[in-house]
Amino acid sequence: MADGREGNQDRTIKKLLLVTNSLLLCIGSSAGPLVMRLYFIRGGHRVWLTSFLENAGFPVMFFPLAVSYIRRRRLSSAETEKPTIISMKPPVLVASVMIGILSGLDDYFYAYSLARLPVSTNALVVSTQLGFTAFFALVLVRQRFTVYSVNAVILLSIAAGILALHTSGDRPRGESTKEYVMGFVMTILAAALHGVILPLIELLYKKTKQPLTYSLVMEIQLVTTFFATLFCAVGMIVNNDFKVIPREARDFKHGEGNYYVVLVGSAILWQAFFMGAIGVIFCASSLLSGILIAVMLPVTEVLAVVFFKEKFQPEKGVSLLLSIWGFVSYFYGEIKQTTKLNSTTTEETELSRST
C-alpha cells in the first residue's frame, strides 16, 4: 500500500512538473521572439548580443538548484551519504558542454533570422522544426513514426515551401533581397539544429548512468546555457558588441531605460523557454517538446500582426492553415496511440488478475 501511495505521489509530482514546464515553454516560445524582434525594429542591430541574451538568464537556475540541494539535505538520513552540491558526473558534464555549444550556434542562427524576417514569417518557417525533431528523434532515440506524424511533417514542409516561393511580399523596408533570403536560410538552419538538440538532450537522459532526477536536469540546463552564453560572448567580443551597447541604448527609439528593460526581459523569457523545453523532455519526450513549440507558433504570428502591424498575405494564411492541419494531425495520432496503449495495458492487467 505504501509503495502504491508513493507511486501515485511520484506520478502526481511529474504531472505538475509537466504542466509547469509546459507553461514556461509556451510563454517563452511565444513572447521571446516578439521581444527580440522589438529590439531590432526599434533601433537594435547586434545579432551576437541578442543570441547571447537567449541563454544569459542562466543565473536564475541557481535559486531552484539551491532549494533542491537544501531539500535533499533535509531528506537524507544519517545512514545515507550526504548529497553533494553538484551531482553531475563527468560524462554528463562533457555531453552538456557539447550540447551547450550547439545551442549557442543555434541561438546565433535564430537571432540572425529574426533580425531579417518579420516575426510572423519567421514563426511559420520555424514550424519545420517539428519535422526535424521527429526525424532526429527517430534516429537518436528510436521514436516511433505513425501515419499521422508523417502527415504532419509533410504538411509543415509544404507550408514552409509556400513561404519560400513568395519571399518578397513582406520584406522589411530597406532590406535587400539577399539579406532577406539569408534570413530565411538562417531560420531553416535554426529549426534544423534545434530539431537535433532536443533529441540529443533526451538521448543524454536515456544514456546517463546515474539516477535521473529533476535536480540533475536543472544542472544539465545550467551547464548547457552557460556554455551557450560563453559561445555567444566570444562572438560579441570579436564583433565589439560590448563597446556598442551604451551608444545603442542612447539611440533606442523607446529610450535608454527601456532598452535595458528589453534586454533583461528577453533574457528572462528565453530562460523560461529553455527551462520549459528540457523539463518537458524530462517529464515526457523531445517530440512533445517540439510539438508544444510548434503549437505556439500561430499564437506568435497573430501577436506579431497585432503588435507590430506586420502584413499577413494570403500565402501566410495558406501556410498557417497547413501548419494547423499538421498539428491537429499529429495530436490526433498521439491521442489515438495513447488510447490504444491504455486499452492494451488494461486488458493485460485483467488477464494477469484472472490467472
mmCIF file of C-alpha atoms in Angstrom:
data_model
loop_
_atom_site.group_PDB
_atom_site.id
_atom_site.type_symbol
_atom_site.label_atom_id
_atom_site.label_comp_id
_atom_site.label_asym_id
_atom_site.label_seq_id
_atom_site.Cartn_x
_atom_site.Cartn_y
_atom_site.Cartn_z
ATOM 1 C CA MET A 1 0.000 0.000 0.000
ATOM 2 C CA ALA A 2 2.808 2.384 0.904
ATOM 3 C CA ASP A 3 4.543 1.663 -2.413
ATOM 4 C CA GLY A 4 1.289 2.359 -4.235
ATOM 5 C CA ARG A 5 0.857 5.689 -2.478
ATOM 6 C CA GLU A 6 4.454 6.652 -3.254
ATOM 7 C CA GLY A 7 3.947 5.679 -6.882
ATOM 8 C CA ASN A 8 0.812 7.813 -7.133
ATOM 9 C CA GLN A 9 2.618 10.708 -5.448
ATOM 10 C CA ASP A 10 5.529 10.453 -7.910
ATOM 11 C CA ARG A 11 3.127 10.456 -10.859
ATOM 12 C CA THR A 12 1.301 13.485 -9.456
ATOM 13 C CA ILE A 13 4.570 15.382 -8.987
ATOM 14 C CA LYS A 14 5.652 14.507 -12.527
ATOM 15 C CA LYS A 15 2.325 15.733 -13.916
ATOM 16 C CA LEU A 16 2.698 19.008 -12.013
ATOM 17 C CA LEU A 17 6.238 19.376 -13.340
ATOM 18 C CA LEU A 18 4.995 18.671 -16.866
ATOM 19 C CA VAL A 19 2.252 21.308 -16.600
ATOM 20 C CA THR A 20 4.641 23.876 -15.068
ATOM 21 C CA ASN A 21 7.341 23.311 -17.679
ATOM 22 C CA SER A 22 4.785 23.323 -20.482
ATOM 23 C CA LEU A 23 3.594 26.752 -19.322
ATOM 24 C CA LEU A 24 7.180 28.053 -19.153
ATOM 25 C CA LEU A 25 7.835 26.688 -22.633
ATOM 26 C CA CYS A 26 4.662 28.217 -24.092
ATOM 27 C CA ILE A 27 5.268 31.651 -22.537
ATOM 28 C CA GLY A 28 8.889 31.743 -23.613
ATOM 29 C CA SER A 29 8.300 30.460 -27.154
ATOM 30 C CA SER A 30 5.507 32.958 -27.874
ATOM 31 C CA ALA A 31 6.819 36.084 -26.089
ATOM 32 C CA GLY A 32 10.580 35.597 -26.616
ATOM 33 C CA PRO A 33 10.535 36.180 -30.411
ATOM 34 C CA LEU A 34 8.328 39.266 -30.012
ATOM 35 C CA VAL A 35 10.694 40.944 -27.536
ATOM 36 C CA MET A 36 13.707 40.051 -29.682
ATOM 37 C CA ARG A 37 12.059 41.477 -32.795
ATOM 38 C CA LEU A 38 11.120 44.609 -30.807
ATOM 39 C CA TYR A 39 14.821 45.138 -30.158
ATOM 40 C CA PHE A 40 15.607 45.059 -33.886
ATOM 41 C CA ILE A 41 12.742 47.209 -35.182
ATOM 42 C CA ARG A 42 13.306 49.924 -32.546
ATOM 43 C CA GLY A 43 16.957 50.530 -33.302
ATOM 44 C CA GLY A 44 18.933 47.443 -32.204
ATOM 45 C CA HIS A 45 21.401 45.915 -34.661
ATOM 46 C CA ARG A 46 23.605 43.465 -32.714
ATOM 47 C CA VAL A 47 22.895 39.836 -33.671
ATOM 48 C CA TRP A 48 25.524 38.380 -31.326
ATOM 49 C CA LEU A 49 24.063 40.385 -28.428
ATOM 50 C CA THR A 50 20.559 39.011 -28.966
ATOM 51 C CA SER A 51 21.891 35.460 -29.346
ATOM 52 C CA PHE A 52 23.822 35.986 -26.092
ATOM 53 C CA LEU A 53 20.600 37.024 -24.339
ATOM 54 C CA GLU A 54 18.864 33.771 -25.296
ATOM 55 C CA ASN A 55 20.826 31.952 -22.597
ATOM 56 C CA ALA A 56 22.194 34.787 -20.449
ATOM 57 C CA GLY A 57 19.427 34.263 -17.887
ATOM 58 C CA PHE A 58 21.146 31.084 -16.648
ATOM 59 C CA PRO A 59 21.984 32.551 -13.175
ATOM 60 C CA VAL A 60 18.244 32.255 -12.430
ATOM 61 C CA MET A 61 18.874 28.497 -12.201
ATOM 62 C CA PHE A 62 20.948 28.902 -9.030
ATOM 63 C CA PHE A 63 17.843 29.593 -6.933
ATOM 64 C CA PRO A 64 15.881 26.370 -7.723
ATOM 65 C CA LEU A 65 19.136 24.387 -7.527
ATOM 66 C CA ALA A 66 19.835 25.798 -4.063
ATOM 67 C CA VAL A 67 16.300 24.955 -2.917
ATOM 68 C CA SER A 68 16.677 21.434 -4.331
ATOM 69 C CA TYR A 69 20.002 20.935 -2.537
ATOM 70 C CA ILE A 70 18.611 22.102 0.809
ATOM 71 C CA ARG A 71 15.615 19.784 0.387
ATOM 72 C CA ARG A 72 17.840 16.815 -0.451
ATOM 73 C CA ARG A 73 19.991 17.534 2.595
ATOM 74 C CA ARG A 74 16.963 17.534 4.868
ATOM 75 C CA LEU A 75 15.523 14.340 3.406
ATOM 76 C CA SER A 76 18.778 12.404 3.605
ATOM 77 C CA SER A 77 19.095 10.128 6.636
ATOM 78 C CA ALA A 78 22.097 9.668 8.884
ATOM 79 C CA GLU A 79 22.862 6.260 7.312
ATOM 80 C CA THR A 80 22.927 7.507 3.718
ATOM 81 C CA GLU A 81 25.653 9.544 2.096
ATOM 82 C CA LYS A 82 25.066 13.281 2.246
ATOM 83 C CA PRO A 83 24.130 14.753 -1.147
ATOM 84 C CA THR A 84 26.731 16.885 -2.868
ATOM 85 C CA ILE A 85 26.069 20.344 -4.233
ATOM 86 C CA ILE A 86 26.835 19.085 -7.758
ATOM 87 C CA SER A 87 25.528 15.627 -8.585
ATOM 88 C CA MET A 88 26.560 15.626 -12.250
ATOM 89 C CA LYS A 89 29.148 13.018 -13.281
ATOM 90 C CA PRO A 90 31.957 13.859 -15.794
ATOM 91 C CA PRO A 91 30.371 12.080 -18.832
ATOM 92 C CA VAL A 92 27.127 14.027 -18.359
ATOM 93 C CA LEU A 93 29.130 17.237 -17.924
ATOM 94 C CA VAL A 94 31.036 16.707 -21.189
ATOM 95 C CA ALA A 95 27.820 15.925 -23.085
ATOM 96 C CA SER A 96 26.127 19.002 -21.599
ATOM 97 C CA VAL A 97 29.045 21.210 -22.677
ATOM 98 C CA MET A 98 28.814 19.929 -26.263
ATOM 99 C CA ILE A 99 25.037 20.481 -26.341
ATOM 100 C CA GLY A 100 25.602 23.959 -24.917
ATOM 101 C CA ILE A 101 27.980 24.893 -27.746
ATOM 102 C CA LEU A 102 25.469 23.621 -30.314
ATOM 103 C CA SER A 103 22.778 25.676 -28.565
ATOM 104 C CA GLY A 104 24.954 28.780 -28.823
ATOM 105 C CA LEU A 105 25.293 28.269 -32.579
ATOM 106 C CA ASP A 106 21.545 27.694 -32.846
ATOM 107 C CA ASP A 107 20.952 30.923 -30.909
ATOM 108 C CA TYR A 108 23.022 32.847 -33.464
ATOM 109 C CA PHE A 109 21.121 31.359 -36.413
ATOM 110 C CA TYR A 110 17.796 32.231 -34.783
ATOM 111 C CA ALA A 111 18.806 35.781 -33.789
ATOM 112 C CA TYR A 112 20.072 36.443 -37.314
ATOM 113 C CA SER A 113 16.777 35.214 -38.771
ATOM 114 C CA LEU A 114 14.696 37.496 -36.534
ATOM 115 C CA ALA A 115 16.904 40.440 -37.476
ATOM 116 C CA ARG A 116 15.940 39.907 -41.131
ATOM 117 C CA LEU A 117 12.421 38.396 -41.137
ATOM 118 C CA PRO A 118 9.103 39.614 -39.709
ATOM 119 C CA VAL A 119 8.032 37.543 -36.684
ATOM 120 C CA SER A 120 5.012 36.052 -38.462
ATOM 121 C CA THR A 121 7.143 34.790 -41.379
ATOM 122 C CA ASN A 122 9.878 33.584 -39.042
ATOM 123 C CA ALA A 123 7.369 31.647 -36.933
ATOM 124 C CA LEU A 124 5.905 29.865 -39.943
ATOM 125 C CA VAL A 125 9.340 28.807 -41.208
ATOM 126 C CA VAL A 126 10.391 27.702 -37.717
ATOM 127 C CA SER A 127 7.379 25.359 -37.737
ATOM 128 C CA THR A 128 9.540 22.992 -39.835
ATOM 129 C CA GLN A 129 11.408 22.367 -36.580
ATOM 130 C CA LEU A 130 8.791 19.749 -35.687
ATOM 131 C CA GLY A 131 9.720 17.752 -38.785
ATOM 132 C CA PHE A 132 13.414 17.871 -37.923
ATOM 133 C CA THR A 133 12.684 16.911 -34.307
ATOM 134 C CA ALA A 134 10.570 13.957 -35.409
ATOM 135 C CA PHE A 135 13.273 12.729 -37.785
ATOM 136 C CA PHE A 136 16.166 13.020 -35.341
ATOM 137 C CA ALA A 137 14.041 11.594 -32.525
ATOM 138 C CA LEU A 138 13.545 8.546 -34.744
ATOM 139 C CA VAL A 139 17.292 8.275 -35.458
ATOM 140 C CA LEU A 140 18.663 9.060 -31.993
ATOM 141 C CA VAL A 141 16.073 7.782 -29.504
ATOM 142 C CA ARG A 142 14.089 5.406 -31.722
ATOM 143 C CA GLN A 143 10.914 7.477 -31.544
ATOM 144 C CA ARG A 144 8.234 5.618 -33.487
ATOM 145 C CA PHE A 145 6.649 7.244 -36.546
ATOM 146 C CA THR A 146 2.956 6.952 -37.296
ATOM 147 C CA VAL A 147 0.921 7.836 -40.370
ATOM 148 C CA TYR A 148 -0.214 10.973 -38.549
ATOM 149 C CA SER A 149 3.278 12.169 -37.628
ATOM 150 C CA VAL A 150 4.479 11.599 -41.223
ATOM 151 C CA ASN A 151 1.459 13.561 -42.464
ATOM 152 C CA ALA A 152 2.316 16.395 -40.056
ATOM 153 C CA VAL A 153 5.924 16.541 -41.286
ATOM 154 C CA ILE A 154 4.827 16.679 -44.947
ATOM 155 C CA LEU A 155 2.251 19.413 -44.301
ATOM 156 C CA LEU A 156 4.723 21.549 -42.345
ATOM 157 C CA SER A 157 7.318 21.179 -45.102
ATOM 158 C CA ILE A 158 4.791 22.284 -47.735
ATOM 159 C CA ALA A 159 3.808 25.228 -45.524
ATOM 160 C CA ALA A 160 7.425 26.396 -45.368
ATOM 161 C CA GLY A 161 7.798 25.826 -49.129
ATOM 162 C CA ILE A 162 4.868 28.121 -49.885
ATOM 163 C CA LEU A 163 6.580 30.911 -47.965
ATOM 164 C CA ALA A 164 9.852 30.252 -49.770
ATOM 165 C CA LEU A 165 8.124 30.786 -53.139
ATOM 166 C CA HIS A 166 6.741 34.170 -52.053
ATOM 167 C CA THR A 167 9.598 35.753 -50.126
ATOM 168 C CA SER A 168 9.424 39.325 -51.409
ATOM 169 C CA GLY A 169 5.949 40.327 -50.250
ATOM 170 C CA ASP A 170 6.799 41.076 -46.619
ATOM 171 C CA ARG A 171 10.453 42.071 -46.938
ATOM 172 C CA PRO A 172 11.108 44.902 -44.459
ATOM 173 C CA ARG A 173 11.735 48.317 -45.981
ATOM 174 C CA GLY A 174 15.385 49.000 -46.750
ATOM 175 C CA GLU A 175 16.394 45.331 -46.671
ATOM 176 C CA SER A 176 17.933 43.749 -49.763
ATOM 177 C CA THR A 177 16.693 40.527 -51.318
ATOM 178 C CA LYS A 178 19.998 38.864 -50.400
ATOM 179 C CA GLU A 179 19.606 39.789 -46.709
ATOM 180 C CA TYR A 180 16.016 38.587 -46.698
ATOM 181 C CA VAL A 181 16.921 35.247 -48.305
ATOM 182 C CA MET A 182 19.803 34.844 -45.833
ATOM 183 C CA GLY A 183 17.305 35.378 -43.011
ATOM 184 C CA PHE A 184 15.113 32.660 -44.495
ATOM 185 C CA VAL A 185 18.067 30.250 -44.791
ATOM 186 C CA MET A 186 19.200 31.002 -41.230
ATOM 187 C CA THR A 187 15.687 30.251 -39.963
ATOM 188 C CA ILE A 188 15.758 26.820 -41.610
ATOM 189 C CA LEU A 189 19.217 26.157 -40.133
ATOM 190 C CA ALA A 190 17.998 27.224 -36.674
ATOM 191 C CA ALA A 191 14.960 24.948 -36.957
ATOM 192 C CA ALA A 192 17.106 22.012 -38.115
ATOM 193 C CA LEU A 193 19.711 22.452 -35.386
ATOM 194 C CA HIS A 194 17.074 22.821 -32.690
ATOM 195 C CA GLY A 195 15.458 19.685 -34.094
ATOM 196 C CA VAL A 196 18.766 17.897 -33.385
ATOM 197 C CA ILE A 197 19.338 19.402 -29.927
ATOM 198 C CA LEU A 198 16.017 18.304 -28.395
ATOM 199 C CA PRO A 199 16.527 14.569 -29.180
ATOM 200 C CA LEU A 200 20.187 14.880 -28.102
ATOM 201 C CA ILE A 201 19.008 16.027 -24.678
ATOM 202 C CA GLU A 202 16.574 13.120 -24.499
ATOM 203 C CA LEU A 203 19.388 10.749 -25.544
ATOM 204 C CA LEU A 204 21.553 12.166 -22.757
ATOM 205 C CA TYR A 205 18.771 11.463 -20.257
ATOM 206 C CA LYS A 206 18.435 7.889 -21.519
ATOM 207 C CA LYS A 207 22.162 7.124 -21.579
ATOM 208 C CA THR A 208 23.153 8.661 -18.247
ATOM 209 C CA LYS A 209 24.400 6.023 -15.796
ATOM 210 C CA GLN A 210 23.325 7.944 -12.697
ATOM 211 C CA PRO A 211 19.821 8.452 -11.292
ATOM 212 C CA LEU A 212 17.961 10.971 -13.442
ATOM 213 C CA THR A 213 16.365 13.418 -11.018
ATOM 214 C CA TYR A 214 14.866 16.831 -11.711
ATOM 215 C CA SER A 215 17.799 18.315 -9.807
ATOM 216 C CA LEU A 216 20.181 16.709 -12.334
ATOM 217 C CA VAL A 217 18.018 18.040 -15.167
ATOM 218 C CA MET A 218 18.418 21.573 -13.776
ATOM 219 C CA GLU A 219 22.187 21.067 -13.517
ATOM 220 C CA ILE A 220 22.265 19.990 -17.176
ATOM 221 C CA GLN A 221 20.246 23.093 -18.032
ATOM 222 C CA LEU A 222 22.688 25.303 -16.130
ATOM 223 C CA VAL A 223 25.750 23.858 -17.870
ATOM 224 C CA THR A 224 24.253 23.940 -21.383
ATOM 225 C CA THR A 225 23.011 27.530 -21.051
ATOM 226 C CA PHE A 226 26.314 28.679 -19.505
ATOM 227 C CA PHE A 227 28.381 27.313 -22.397
ATOM 228 C CA ALA A 228 25.867 28.573 -24.964
ATOM 229 C CA THR A 229 26.214 32.027 -23.370
ATOM 230 C CA LEU A 230 30.006 31.704 -23.379
ATOM 231 C CA PHE A 231 29.967 30.774 -27.073
ATOM 232 C CA CYS A 232 27.908 33.866 -27.909
ATOM 233 C CA ALA A 233 30.007 36.068 -25.589
ATOM 234 C CA VAL A 234 33.073 35.189 -27.683
ATOM 235 C CA GLY A 235 31.154 36.294 -30.765
ATOM 236 C CA MET A 236 30.240 39.553 -29.028
ATOM 237 C CA ILE A 237 33.880 40.223 -28.137
ATOM 238 C CA VAL A 238 35.055 39.596 -31.701
ATOM 239 C CA ASN A 239 32.251 41.811 -33.034
ATOM 240 C CA ASN A 240 32.844 44.575 -30.425
ATOM 241 C CA ASP A 241 29.234 44.344 -29.240
ATOM 242 C CA PHE A 242 30.038 45.127 -25.593
ATOM 243 C CA LYS A 243 31.525 48.506 -26.574
ATOM 244 C CA VAL A 244 28.498 49.438 -28.697
ATOM 245 C CA ILE A 245 25.788 48.712 -26.095
ATOM 246 C CA PRO A 246 25.861 52.173 -24.343
ATOM 247 C CA ARG A 247 25.658 54.040 -27.669
ATOM 248 C CA GLU A 248 22.905 51.763 -28.964
ATOM 249 C CA ALA A 249 20.952 52.297 -25.720
ATOM 250 C CA ARG A 250 21.069 56.090 -26.196
ATOM 251 C CA ASP A 251 19.763 55.772 -29.756
ATOM 252 C CA PHE A 252 16.998 53.281 -28.923
ATOM 253 C CA LYS A 253 13.615 54.623 -30.085
ATOM 254 C CA HIS A 254 11.860 53.782 -26.796
ATOM 255 C CA GLY A 255 14.541 55.395 -24.641
ATOM 256 C CA GLU A 256 17.708 54.254 -22.899
ATOM 257 C CA GLY A 257 15.941 52.804 -19.850
ATOM 258 C CA ASN A 258 13.528 50.759 -21.945
ATOM 259 C CA TYR A 259 16.475 49.459 -23.983
ATOM 260 C CA TYR A 260 17.848 47.676 -20.931
ATOM 261 C CA VAL A 261 14.338 46.529 -19.939
ATOM 262 C CA VAL A 262 14.034 44.862 -23.364
ATOM 263 C CA LEU A 263 17.414 43.133 -22.940
ATOM 264 C CA VAL A 264 16.636 41.843 -19.441
ATOM 265 C CA GLY A 265 13.104 40.816 -20.414
ATOM 266 C CA SER A 266 14.447 38.933 -23.409
ATOM 267 C CA ALA A 267 16.946 37.028 -21.241
ATOM 268 C CA ILE A 268 14.252 36.036 -18.717
ATOM 269 C CA LEU A 269 11.746 34.916 -21.361
ATOM 270 C CA TRP A 270 14.294 32.801 -23.226
ATOM 271 C CA GLN A 271 15.462 31.206 -19.989
ATOM 272 C CA ALA A 272 11.834 30.251 -19.291
ATOM 273 C CA PHE A 273 11.675 28.748 -22.777
ATOM 274 C CA PHE A 274 14.804 26.606 -22.401
ATOM 275 C CA MET A 275 13.948 25.519 -18.860
ATOM 276 C CA GLY A 276 10.476 24.529 -20.028
ATOM 277 C CA ALA A 277 11.859 22.653 -23.038
ATOM 278 C CA ILE A 278 14.232 20.415 -21.085
ATOM 279 C CA GLY A 279 11.614 19.967 -18.344
ATOM 280 C CA VAL A 280 9.083 18.675 -20.870
ATOM 281 C CA ILE A 281 11.727 16.306 -22.284
ATOM 282 C CA PHE A 282 12.370 15.023 -18.739
ATOM 283 C CA CYS A 283 8.659 14.518 -17.998
ATOM 284 C CA ALA A 284 7.638 13.268 -21.455
ATOM 285 C CA SER A 285 9.754 13.343 -24.640
ATOM 286 C CA SER A 286 11.709 15.564 -27.017
ATOM 287 C CA LEU A 287 8.926 15.146 -29.573
ATOM 288 C CA LEU A 288 6.309 16.578 -27.191
ATOM 289 C CA SER A 289 8.640 19.493 -26.509
ATOM 290 C CA GLY A 290 8.887 20.121 -30.250
ATOM 291 C CA ILE A 291 5.125 19.866 -30.637
ATOM 292 C CA LEU A 292 4.448 22.453 -27.922
ATOM 293 C CA ILE A 293 6.902 24.830 -29.578
ATOM 294 C CA ALA A 294 5.136 24.300 -32.900
ATOM 295 C CA VAL A 295 1.669 24.722 -31.386
ATOM 296 C CA MET A 296 2.568 28.187 -30.047
ATOM 297 C CA LEU A 297 3.780 29.436 -33.434
ATOM 298 C CA PRO A 298 0.305 30.503 -34.666
ATOM 299 C CA VAL A 299 -0.104 32.463 -31.418
ATOM 300 C CA THR A 300 3.209 34.225 -32.098
ATOM 301 C CA GLU A 301 2.115 35.021 -35.659
ATOM 302 C CA VAL A 302 -1.161 36.578 -34.537
ATOM 303 C CA LEU A 303 0.567 38.606 -31.803
ATOM 304 C CA ALA A 304 3.122 39.886 -34.338
ATOM 305 C CA VAL A 305 0.359 41.068 -36.648
ATOM 306 C CA VAL A 306 -1.440 42.769 -33.728
ATOM 307 C CA PHE A 307 1.547 44.466 -32.041
ATOM 308 C CA PHE A 308 3.916 45.095 -34.960
ATOM 309 C CA LYS A 309 1.289 45.609 -37.702
ATOM 310 C CA GLU A 310 3.019 43.034 -39.886
ATOM 311 C CA LYS A 311 1.454 42.082 -43.209
ATOM 312 C CA PHE A 312 -0.451 38.815 -43.367
ATOM 313 C CA GLN A 313 -0.687 37.949 -47.054
ATOM 314 C CA PRO A 314 -2.757 35.064 -48.492
ATOM 315 C CA GLU A 315 0.398 32.903 -48.699
ATOM 316 C CA LYS A 316 0.841 33.201 -44.938
ATOM 317 C CA GLY A 317 -2.799 32.316 -44.437
ATOM 318 C CA VAL A 318 -2.458 29.139 -46.512
ATOM 319 C CA SER A 319 0.806 28.289 -44.748
ATOM 320 C CA LEU A 320 -0.810 28.830 -41.359
ATOM 321 C CA LEU A 321 -3.766 26.574 -42.235
ATOM 322 C CA LEU A 322 -1.393 23.831 -43.400
ATOM 323 C CA SER A 323 0.607 24.213 -40.174
ATOM 324 C CA ILE A 324 -2.528 23.918 -38.034
ATOM 325 C CA TRP A 325 -3.611 20.898 -40.097
ATOM 326 C CA GLY A 326 -0.236 19.321 -39.413
ATOM 327 C CA PHE A 327 -0.501 19.996 -35.661
ATOM 328 C CA VAL A 328 -4.030 18.566 -35.490
ATOM 329 C CA SER A 329 -2.939 15.509 -37.459
ATOM 330 C CA TYR A 330 -0.097 14.841 -35.062
ATOM 331 C CA PHE A 331 -2.194 15.348 -31.932
ATOM 332 C CA TYR A 332 -4.943 13.104 -33.259
ATOM 333 C CA GLY A 333 -2.381 10.377 -33.892
ATOM 334 C CA GLU A 334 -0.909 10.766 -30.394
ATOM 335 C CA ILE A 335 -4.349 10.597 -28.746
ATOM 336 C CA LYS A 336 -5.276 7.526 -30.805
ATOM 337 C CA GLN A 337 -1.995 5.787 -29.949
ATOM 338 C CA THR A 338 -2.292 6.634 -26.230
ATOM 339 C CA THR A 339 -5.856 5.292 -26.143
ATOM 340 C CA LYS A 340 -4.702 2.081 -27.836
ATOM 341 C CA LEU A 341 -1.821 1.632 -25.379
ATOM 342 C CA ASN A 342 -4.068 2.253 -22.364
ATOM 343 C CA SER A 343 -6.589 -0.269 -23.697
ATOM 344 C CA THR A 344 -3.848 -2.876 -24.207
ATOM 345 C CA THR A 345 -2.454 -2.260 -20.709
ATOM 346 C CA THR A 346 -5.910 -2.640 -19.156
ATOM 347 C CA GLU A 347 -6.506 -5.930 -20.982
ATOM 348 C CA GLU A 348 -3.117 -7.299 -19.870
ATOM 349 C CA THR A 349 -3.835 -6.323 -16.256
ATOM 350 C CA GLU A 350 -7.224 -8.034 -16.315
ATOM 351 C CA LEU A 351 -5.700 -11.204 -17.818
ATOM 352 C CA SER A 352 -2.954 -11.331 -15.182
ATOM 353 C CA ARG A 353 -5.558 -10.980 -12.399
ATOM 354 C CA SER A 354 -7.734 -13.753 -13.841
ATOM 355 C CA THR A 355 -4.781 -16.156 -13.952
#
